[in-house]
């Protein structure tokens, strides 16, 4: 299947006075055309830093120390890690070829301009159309994301809209230039469950209509089950398992994936708390030796898992796992 993005052995570190945080440490995965790839893992495992690396919007203290991010654009390939983060090339890609939606819609909109003015501006920046045409397109997009009174909302300020409405506007803005790839970083986490379901449904509808690819970042396996075609599971800066969504839920291999799946609340069973995975997430300045999950793993093998790093093994076509239970212990 045609790929739109290939990430190879990406390493992104933060140099802080307390030490170096290896936020992303050898991550590789592909995103195919027209698919939704779910990127899941607990807080702090490096999901957002991975997405920020693609668009080159990393904080100043971060540095890409290794790897490639190959973007397929108009029949050519472009390594995004080589671009100047302030340069024209990446600015041209941002919003047009690759756009991003965030957990907090206020992060995408300035409070001092109307929603419509900001969406029109984004279109004019990338396309040679008149202001009237851009405005018409914005109203159409707002209707597509099921905003009632789109003709009125276009002239409203962000603070006049509810969180759910603003999230719809953000999706409309992100999709208005028909990007090849949409990076959605916890797009619905801040919303209540009913609105969350509506927004996810809407995203999937638009993705099908435009045949775009989505990297859907979430810590919620329920969202992954509902939305994704394939899943990459991340733990402490590594991808530990990748598979088609159905395969991953039916046959999870990595002990961490198994634990994440046990943490999904079952319908009809009221739990006051989610079942959490035992053990503490290690200190990011002091990553464990060997397998990074070893201090929390139920299948831990002493003398192996704490000594050597497990290699990634393709157990069956398309299903990869990084764990000694599935091979790789011999030199
Ligand atoms: N600006 C920053 N300065 C220093 N460290 C950072 C910065 N941003 C992220 N990190 C560190 O990088 C690691 C990965 O962070 P990241 O934000 O990618 O996690 P995440 O998987 O997106 O988590 P969450 O689910 O909470 O959003 C964490 O250890 C975090 O503390
Ligand atoms: S390599 Fe060892 S510690 Fe790591 S997940 Fe597999 S069994 Fe557990
Ligand atoms: Mg994040």
XYZ file of C-alpha atoms and ligand atoms in Angstrom:
371
model
C 0.000 0.000 0.000
C 1.175 3.481 -0.832
C 2.889 5.289 2.024
C 2.527 8.972 2.799
C 4.996 9.137 5.665
C 7.871 6.943 6.814
C 9.548 7.543 10.150
C 12.866 5.750 10.558
C 14.775 5.423 13.852
C 13.716 8.855 15.067
C 15.387 10.126 18.240
C 14.364 13.383 19.882
C 16.067 14.448 23.105
C 15.608 17.319 25.530
C 18.752 18.643 27.181
C 17.695 19.950 30.556
C 19.772 20.972 33.567
C 18.568 17.806 35.365
C 19.803 15.601 32.503
C 18.753 14.403 29.055
C 15.166 13.271 28.452
C 15.055 10.756 25.612
C 11.446 11.561 24.715
C 11.536 9.676 21.405
C 14.258 7.068 21.196
C 14.389 4.994 18.021
C 10.833 5.226 16.696
C 9.972 3.771 13.281
C 6.556 3.485 11.651
C 4.754 4.225 8.373
C 1.486 5.935 7.618
C -0.307 4.674 4.523
C -2.516 6.644 2.189
C -6.114 6.830 3.346
C -5.616 5.062 6.669
C -6.142 6.059 10.278
C -3.144 5.012 12.337
C -3.759 5.098 16.084
C -0.745 5.997 18.231
C -1.449 4.942 21.811
C 0.404 4.910 25.091
C 0.385 6.396 28.573
C 1.068 10.022 29.355
C 4.662 11.076 28.728
C 5.600 8.201 26.384
C 6.447 10.584 23.520
C 3.302 10.718 21.353
C 3.088 14.511 21.084
C 6.839 14.911 20.611
C 6.611 12.451 17.681
C 3.831 14.532 16.070
C 5.637 17.803 16.740
C 8.743 16.361 15.037
C 6.772 15.699 11.848
C 5.619 19.329 11.572
C 8.912 20.616 13.047
C 7.102 22.494 15.790
C 9.183 21.075 18.638
C 9.989 23.228 21.659
C 13.319 25.053 21.395
C 14.910 22.778 24.014
C 14.313 19.673 21.857
C 16.752 18.340 19.313
C 16.340 15.674 16.647
C 19.482 13.606 17.184
C 18.828 10.839 14.680
C 16.473 9.486 12.071
C 14.438 10.417 9.037
C 10.854 11.513 8.503
C 10.203 10.891 4.835
C 7.121 12.609 3.450
C 5.820 11.593 0.019
C 4.671 14.745 -1.721
C 3.592 15.064 -5.357
C 5.557 11.971 -6.379
C 8.727 13.162 -4.617
C 10.151 12.322 -1.213
C 11.263 14.884 1.305
C 13.064 14.239 4.602
C 11.327 16.635 6.985
C 14.105 16.352 9.594
C 16.434 18.143 7.157
C 14.244 21.208 6.736
C 14.813 24.496 8.540
C 11.968 24.606 11.104
C 11.512 28.329 10.334
C 12.031 27.941 6.584
C 9.695 28.363 3.660
C 9.479 24.681 2.712
C 8.076 23.464 6.022
C 5.802 26.500 6.296
C 4.363 25.606 2.919
C 3.732 22.033 4.077
C 2.154 23.054 7.393
C -1.579 23.447 7.094
C -1.602 22.537 3.405
C -0.084 19.053 3.094
C 0.028 18.188 6.783
C -2.213 19.823 9.358
C -2.664 19.277 13.038
C -5.530 19.455 15.465
C -4.889 19.703 19.168
C -6.658 18.729 22.364
C -7.239 22.368 23.215
C -8.970 24.218 20.349
C -8.038 27.559 21.894
C -4.427 26.676 21.011
C -5.339 26.839 17.317
C -7.378 30.025 17.331
C -6.336 33.501 18.318
C -8.888 35.088 20.668
C -8.749 38.472 18.910
C -9.978 37.485 15.438
C -13.203 35.817 14.325
C -13.096 32.111 13.574
C -13.910 32.829 9.918
C -11.187 35.453 9.508
C -8.589 32.929 10.730
C -9.853 30.164 8.487
C -9.954 32.523 5.464
C -6.412 33.673 6.234
C -5.182 30.053 6.234
C -6.720 29.441 2.797
C -5.346 32.691 1.332
C -1.885 31.836 2.624
C -1.721 28.654 0.552
C -4.074 29.155 -2.370
C -4.531 31.723 -5.064
C -8.231 32.434 -4.535
C -10.204 35.606 -3.827
C -11.326 36.523 -0.336
C -14.957 35.937 -1.343
C -14.186 32.452 -2.625
C -12.237 31.638 0.540
C -15.150 32.829 2.677
C -17.577 30.718 0.675
C -15.321 27.695 1.183
C -15.133 28.361 4.938
C -18.933 28.513 5.262
C -19.200 25.240 3.291
C -16.616 23.596 5.555
C -18.445 24.796 8.676
C -21.623 23.221 7.298
C -19.710 20.006 6.611
C -18.709 19.778 10.265
C -22.411 20.247 11.118
C -22.211 23.705 12.599
C -25.701 25.169 12.764
C -25.968 28.748 11.459
C -22.609 28.528 9.687
C -23.230 31.926 8.036
C -23.388 33.494 11.497
C -20.676 31.426 13.181
C -18.145 32.472 10.539
C -18.205 35.978 12.056
C -18.059 34.892 15.681
C -15.089 35.043 18.033
C -13.695 31.862 19.596
C -14.953 32.806 23.092
C -18.530 32.951 21.780
C -18.468 29.242 20.916
C -18.658 26.135 23.122
C -15.680 23.742 23.339
C -17.418 21.216 21.087
C -18.305 23.858 18.465
C -14.776 25.236 18.504
C -13.382 21.724 18.074
C -15.589 21.364 14.986
C -14.247 24.684 13.672
C -10.685 23.450 14.238
C -11.413 20.275 12.258
C -12.998 22.394 9.516
C -9.905 24.600 9.416
C -7.560 21.596 9.346
C -9.512 19.923 6.521
C -10.224 23.043 4.452
C -7.018 22.678 2.415
C -7.570 18.944 1.949
C -4.298 17.840 3.600
C -2.635 14.541 2.728
C -2.040 13.902 6.411
C -3.867 15.076 9.498
C -2.155 14.817 12.880
C -4.843 14.661 15.563
C -3.351 14.876 19.046
C -6.009 13.825 21.577
C -8.631 15.680 19.520
C -11.559 14.860 21.772
C -10.092 14.291 25.227
C -11.347 17.622 26.583
C -14.944 16.989 25.473
C -17.769 15.107 27.144
C -18.476 11.577 25.943
C -21.468 12.332 23.682
C -19.746 15.238 21.916
C -16.565 13.142 21.687
C -18.444 10.402 19.813
C -19.992 12.940 17.420
C -16.641 14.569 16.645
C -14.923 11.230 16.059
C -17.699 10.150 13.720
C -17.368 13.416 11.846
C -13.600 13.038 11.504
C -14.010 9.569 10.091
C -16.638 10.744 7.589
C -14.391 13.579 6.383
C -11.377 11.274 6.214
C -13.317 8.874 3.977
C -14.618 11.661 1.767
C -11.192 13.275 1.282
C -9.232 10.002 1.373
C -6.724 11.624 3.727
C -4.520 9.822 6.244
C -4.796 10.477 9.966
C -2.305 9.932 12.758
C -4.697 9.694 15.688
C -2.937 10.165 19.010
C -4.805 8.996 22.076
C -4.348 7.187 25.363
C -7.822 5.710 24.950
C -8.003 2.174 23.517
C -11.766 2.612 23.106
C -11.184 5.480 20.671
C -8.631 3.357 18.816
C -11.090 0.471 18.463
C -13.721 2.807 17.050
C -11.503 4.770 14.685
C -8.195 3.213 13.668
C -7.239 0.861 10.831
C -3.858 0.084 12.370
C -2.316 0.754 15.761
C 1.178 1.567 17.028
C 1.644 1.148 20.779
C 4.240 3.404 22.360
C 6.049 3.002 25.678
C 8.792 5.322 26.957
C 9.964 6.608 23.604
C 9.702 3.274 21.749
C 7.065 1.633 19.551
C 6.589 -1.740 21.255
C 3.881 -3.234 19.034
C 2.241 -2.505 15.651
C -0.674 -4.355 14.043
C -3.982 -4.015 12.226
C -6.595 -2.917 14.741
C -8.617 -6.137 14.651
C -5.488 -8.264 15.040
C -4.186 -6.151 17.922
C -7.405 -6.470 19.905
C -7.771 -10.171 19.165
C -4.186 -11.149 19.654
C -2.232 -8.566 21.677
C 1.336 -9.797 22.116
C 3.297 -7.279 24.135
C 2.627 -7.460 27.899
C 2.206 -3.674 27.877
C -0.466 -3.831 25.143
C -2.215 -6.600 27.068
C -2.255 -4.400 30.171
C -3.551 -1.395 28.201
C -6.395 -3.504 26.815
C -7.338 -4.684 30.292
C -7.680 -1.039 31.287
C -10.628 -0.396 28.894
C -13.840 -0.085 30.907
C -16.386 -2.689 29.834
C -19.860 -1.505 28.886
C -22.294 -2.223 31.689
C -19.589 -2.676 34.324
C -19.275 0.385 36.480
C -15.761 0.897 37.694
C -14.891 3.741 39.964
C -11.336 3.682 38.597
C -9.734 2.244 35.530
C -7.573 -0.764 36.205
C -4.118 0.726 36.115
C -0.949 -0.997 35.087
C 1.176 -2.035 38.028
C 4.408 -0.278 38.875
C 5.666 3.222 38.388
C 6.543 4.732 35.035
C 10.337 5.082 35.304
C 12.007 8.456 35.693
C 12.559 9.862 32.175
C 16.127 10.905 33.063
C 16.983 7.363 34.107
C 15.540 4.889 31.669
C 15.769 1.212 32.673
C 18.406 -0.960 31.033
C 17.298 -3.733 28.670
C 13.572 -3.741 27.979
C 12.087 -0.447 29.172
C 8.972 -2.163 30.455
C 10.839 -4.699 32.594
C 10.131 -3.175 36.021
C 6.379 -3.409 35.374
C 6.177 -6.605 33.336
C 4.436 -9.737 34.592
C 6.521 -11.911 32.244
C 9.898 -10.394 33.203
C 12.833 -12.795 32.628
C 15.758 -11.967 34.914
C 19.176 -11.843 33.306
C 17.635 -11.213 29.889
C 14.952 -8.519 29.955
C 16.966 -6.302 32.337
C 20.191 -6.734 30.371
C 19.454 -6.617 26.664
C 17.103 -4.508 24.596
C 14.636 -6.730 22.734
C 14.696 -6.333 18.936
C 11.529 -5.776 16.925
C 10.236 -9.075 15.523
C 7.588 -9.459 12.801
C 5.559 -12.313 14.251
C 3.211 -12.466 11.270
C 2.833 -10.166 8.280
C 2.052 -6.686 9.584
C 2.218 -7.644 13.268
C 5.450 -6.500 14.903
C 6.455 -6.661 18.548
C 9.489 -5.688 20.607
C 9.644 -8.343 23.348
C 11.860 -11.365 24.084
C 8.808 -13.636 24.478
C 8.589 -13.689 20.685
C 12.243 -14.253 19.852
C 15.439 -12.321 19.563
C 17.181 -13.642 22.709
C 19.977 -15.378 20.850
C 22.952 -13.438 19.550
N 9.031 21.179 26.394
C 9.544 20.115 27.016
N 10.627 20.208 27.817
C 11.134 19.141 28.439
N 10.649 17.896 28.337
C 9.567 17.729 27.577
C 8.947 18.809 26.868
N 7.887 18.321 26.167
C 7.851 16.993 26.435
N 8.852 16.639 27.262
C 9.125 15.296 27.775
O 9.155 14.378 26.715
C 8.501 13.170 27.079
C 7.416 12.861 26.088
O 6.409 13.858 26.173
P 5.117 13.899 25.254
O 4.496 15.223 25.477
O 5.481 13.548 23.860
O 4.224 12.754 25.871
P 2.771 12.264 25.426
O 2.883 10.826 25.098
O 2.227 13.169 24.386
O 1.939 12.411 26.788
P 0.422 12.913 27.047
O -0.449 11.701 26.839
O 0.449 13.341 28.464
O 0.130 14.030 26.107
C 8.022 13.357 28.511
O 8.944 12.772 29.378
C 7.994 14.838 28.683
O 8.240 15.187 30.009
S 11.101 -8.172 26.884
Fe 10.782 -9.097 28.894
S 10.293 -7.400 30.269
Fe 10.066 -6.676 28.182
S 7.924 -6.930 27.748
Fe 8.957 -8.768 26.996
S 8.874 -10.212 28.700
Fe 8.365 -8.208 29.526
Mg 0.663 14.535 24.321
